Amino acid sequence: MVTLRFAALIQFLFLSSHHLCWAFDSFGCPSEFQHVCKCGFVPYGHENKLTYVTNCTNAGFDNAIMLRSLPPMTEVLIFVGNEIRDLPLNVFGQETVYDRLHTIDFSNNHIQTIKGRTFHNVANVTKLILNDNDLYIISKDHHPRMFSNFVNLRELHLRNAFTEKIKAGDYLNNLAEIFENSSLNHLRVLNMENNEISGIYHGEFCSLPALEELYLGDNHLKDIPMNFSCLKYLKLLDVGNNFIPYLTYQTIRSLEVTEHLTLNLSSNPFKCDCRMVHTYHWMKITLLNLVNKEHFYCYDGFPPNIGKTVLSIHPSDLQCVPNLIKIEYHSSASIVLTVGLICLVIVLSVLLYKNRIVVGNYMHRVLQPIRSKFHYVSLERRDATMDV
């Protein structure tokens, strides 16, 4: 036992001295890293465990060629704040197997494309962070197998990861295809916050069977019509700070299928009127853990419920403007009628234009007697005037 403790002490002193050398002169990085990165053992994580970290933060790189010389003992790669728009094929090369590498952070590099053969020898990576990039995953930049070599990935962070030049709905379908083709069967945590997502399709995340935590906060969701039956291990769903006014009856039924789910609905603009009734009663009785439900506030409602907490309102106060449903129905009917009339006018205009000669001749024959009579009367009156 004493020998083991002594050996552990020697190892700790060695790692500490290595850390000190690294801290002052970046000792440990290969020359390809141009003396702007730091490589060595540092306390890392919640437990401050001594971990070999290669850190290239704000190093000013405009390519990633140096990563093919990544030290083989690297456990955590931090490569953030650079300008790498296109990650190259085999970014870590093909020869070295990084069997100790478990975390890769490629945040804030302005990355636009990740090809299907970008990552190799990353089978032991459990955490991939791609926050704050400009990913295009449509058309020619759509690579369905971009995560396929991360066979043991547990966490995928994509907060604010996609370009704002394309609507979220356009890339979300492709992202679902990427999940399916990449076989992320061990993924536990998925973060997609702040991506302007406005809608979710029913089975969007069903290709992630082991998913436990899903973060969709700071998006534009108005409901969460997800297929919870295929997410049997989901423990946390965060949809805080979206545009959800209330939950539909179908969503409420789907949520009740889940067990032991923690749901964050905080900072949504709840509309406390008659359409909130089902959501209100569900919030009162559900066994799900609703995060900070006592601080759910009404941003709108009738009678004036603005500023009140949702659960402090009496059910009788969840009303709608009189004849609201009728008004909405008539408004919809008016819109349909207006569109129909416009279409009819367009069709008639096209027909008249195509047959303008025939129509012109017909109108000429019809109106000729009238014009003749009018012309005759006019002459009669003019002659009568002249006689006087």
Coordinates of C-alpha atoms in Angstrom, one line a residue, residues 141-330:
D141 CA -23.0 20.9 -48.3
H142 CA -25.3 18.2 -47.0
H143 CA -23.2 15.2 -45.7
P144 CA -25.6 12.7 -44.0
R145 CA -22.7 10.8 -42.4
M146 CA -20.8 13.7 -40.9
F147 CA -21.0 12.2 -37.4
S148 CA -20.8 8.5 -38.4
N149 CA -17.4 7.8 -36.9
F150 CA -18.4 9.0 -33.5
V151 CA -19.7 5.6 -32.5
N152 CA -19.5 6.2 -28.8
L153 CA -20.7 9.8 -28.7
R154 CA -22.6 10.7 -25.6
E155 CA -23.0 14.5 -25.9
L156 CA -23.5 16.6 -29.0
H157 CA -23.6 20.4 -28.6
L158 CA -25.0 22.5 -31.5
R159 CA -26.0 25.7 -29.8
N160 CA -26.2 28.5 -32.4
A161 CA -24.3 26.2 -34.7
F162 CA -26.1 26.9 -38.0
T163 CA -26.0 29.7 -40.5
E164 CA -28.7 32.3 -40.2
K165 CA -28.9 32.8 -44.0
I166 CA -31.1 29.7 -44.3
K167 CA -34.5 29.2 -42.5
A168 CA -34.3 26.7 -39.7
G169 CA -37.0 24.5 -41.2
D170 CA -34.8 24.0 -44.2
Y171 CA -31.9 22.4 -42.3
L172 CA -33.9 20.6 -39.6
N173 CA -35.0 17.9 -42.0
N174 CA -31.5 17.3 -43.1
L175 CA -30.3 17.3 -39.6
A176 CA -32.8 14.5 -38.8
E177 CA -31.3 12.6 -41.7
I178 CA -27.8 13.1 -40.4
F179 CA -28.8 11.7 -37.0
E180 CA -30.3 8.7 -38.7
N181 CA -27.3 8.0 -41.0
S182 CA -24.7 8.6 -38.3
S183 CA -26.1 5.9 -36.0
L184 CA -25.8 7.9 -32.8
N185 CA -27.2 5.1 -30.8
H186 CA -25.4 6.1 -27.6
L187 CA -26.1 9.8 -27.6
R188 CA -27.4 10.9 -24.2
V189 CA -27.3 14.8 -24.5
L190 CA -28.3 16.9 -27.5
N191 CA -28.1 20.7 -27.3
M192 CA -29.8 22.7 -30.1
E193 CA -30.4 26.0 -28.3
N194 CA -30.6 29.3 -30.1
N195 CA -31.0 28.0 -33.7
E196 CA -34.3 29.8 -34.7
I197 CA -36.1 26.5 -34.8
S198 CA -39.8 27.2 -35.3
G199 CA -41.3 23.7 -35.6
I200 CA -40.6 20.1 -34.9
Y201 CA -41.8 17.2 -36.9
H202 CA -43.4 14.3 -35.1
G203 CA -40.5 11.8 -35.4
E204 CA -37.5 14.2 -35.6
F205 CA -35.5 12.7 -32.8
C206 CA -36.6 9.0 -33.0
S207 CA -33.2 8.0 -34.5
L208 CA -31.6 8.9 -31.1
P209 CA -33.0 6.0 -29.0
A210 CA -30.8 6.6 -25.9
L211 CA -31.5 10.3 -25.7
E212 CA -31.9 11.5 -22.1
E213 CA -31.5 15.3 -22.3
L214 CA -32.8 17.6 -25.1
Y215 CA -32.1 21.3 -25.0
L216 CA -34.3 23.4 -27.4
G217 CA -34.4 26.7 -25.5
D218 CA -34.1 30.1 -27.1
N219 CA -35.8 29.1 -30.3
H220 CA -39.1 30.0 -32.0
L221 CA -41.2 27.0 -31.0
K222 CA -45.0 27.5 -30.6
D223 CA -45.6 23.9 -29.5
I224 CA -43.7 20.7 -28.9
P225 CA -45.5 18.1 -31.1
M226 CA -42.8 15.4 -30.5
N227 CA -43.1 11.6 -30.6
F228 CA -42.2 10.9 -27.0
S229 CA -43.1 7.2 -27.3
C230 CA -39.8 6.6 -29.2
L231 CA -37.7 8.5 -26.6
K232 CA -38.1 6.0 -23.7
Y233 CA -35.1 7.3 -21.8
L234 CA -35.8 11.1 -22.0
K235 CA -35.4 12.7 -18.6
L236 CA -35.1 16.4 -19.4
L237 CA -36.7 18.5 -22.1
D238 CA -35.8 22.2 -22.1
V239 CA -38.0 24.4 -24.2
G240 CA -37.6 27.6 -22.2
N241 CA -37.7 31.0 -23.8
N242 CA -39.6 30.0 -26.9
F243 CA -42.9 31.4 -28.2
I244 CA -45.3 28.8 -26.7
P245 CA -48.7 30.4 -25.7
Y246 CA -50.2 27.1 -24.5
L247 CA -49.9 23.4 -25.3
T248 CA -52.2 21.6 -27.6
Y249 CA -54.4 18.8 -26.3
Q250 CA -52.4 16.3 -28.5
T251 CA -49.1 17.5 -27.0
I252 CA -50.4 17.2 -23.5
R253 CA -51.5 13.6 -24.2
S254 CA -48.1 12.8 -25.6
L255 CA -46.3 14.3 -22.6
E256 CA -48.3 12.1 -20.2
V257 CA -46.8 9.0 -21.9
T258 CA -43.4 10.0 -20.5
E259 CA -42.2 9.0 -17.0
H260 CA -40.0 10.9 -14.7
L261 CA -39.6 13.8 -17.2
T262 CA -38.4 17.2 -16.2
L263 CA -39.9 19.8 -18.4
N264 CA -38.7 23.4 -18.6
L265 CA -41.3 25.8 -20.0
S266 CA -40.0 28.9 -18.3
S267 CA -40.0 32.3 -20.0
N268 CA -42.6 31.4 -22.6
P269 CA -45.3 34.0 -23.5
F270 CA -48.3 32.2 -22.1
K271 CA -51.6 33.4 -23.4
C272 CA -54.1 33.1 -20.5
D273 CA -57.4 32.9 -22.2
C274 CA -60.0 30.2 -22.9
R275 CA -57.4 28.3 -25.1
M276 CA -55.2 27.9 -22.0
V277 CA -57.8 25.8 -20.1
H278 CA -56.4 22.4 -21.0
T279 CA -52.8 23.5 -20.3
Y280 CA -53.8 25.1 -17.0
H281 CA -55.6 22.0 -15.7
W282 CA -52.7 19.8 -16.8
M283 CA -50.2 22.0 -15.1
K284 CA -52.2 21.6 -11.9
I285 CA -52.3 17.8 -11.8
T286 CA -49.4 16.5 -13.9
L287 CA -46.8 14.3 -12.1
L288 CA -44.1 15.6 -14.4
N289 CA -41.5 18.0 -12.9
L290 CA -42.3 21.4 -14.3
V291 CA -39.3 23.6 -13.7
N292 CA -40.2 26.9 -11.9
K293 CA -43.9 26.4 -12.7
E294 CA -44.8 28.9 -9.9
H295 CA -43.0 31.5 -12.1
F296 CA -45.0 30.9 -15.3
Y297 CA -46.4 34.3 -16.2
C298 CA -49.2 35.5 -18.5
Y299 CA -48.0 37.7 -21.3
D300 CA -51.5 38.1 -22.7
G301 CA -55.1 37.0 -21.9
F302 CA -58.7 37.9 -21.3
P303 CA -60.0 39.3 -19.1
P304 CA -56.7 41.2 -18.5
N305 CA -54.5 38.5 -16.9
I306 CA -51.2 40.1 -18.0
G307 CA -48.5 39.9 -15.4
K308 CA -50.3 37.3 -13.3
T309 CA -48.7 33.9 -12.6
V310 CA -50.5 31.2 -14.6
L311 CA -51.3 29.0 -11.6
S312 CA -52.6 31.8 -9.5
I313 CA -55.5 32.4 -11.9
H314 CA -58.9 30.9 -11.2
P315 CA -60.2 28.7 -14.0
S316 CA -63.2 31.1 -14.4
D317 CA -60.7 33.8 -15.4
L318 CA -59.6 31.9 -18.4
Q319 CA -62.0 33.5 -20.9
C320 CA -62.0 34.7 -24.4
V321 CA -63.3 37.9 -26.1
P322 CA -67.0 37.3 -26.8
N323 CA -67.6 35.6 -30.1
L324 CA -63.9 35.1 -30.5
I325 CA -64.3 31.8 -32.1
K326 CA -67.0 33.1 -34.4
I327 CA -64.9 36.1 -35.3
E328 CA -62.0 33.8 -36.1
Y329 CA -64.2 31.6 -38.2
H330 CA -65.7 34.5 -40.1

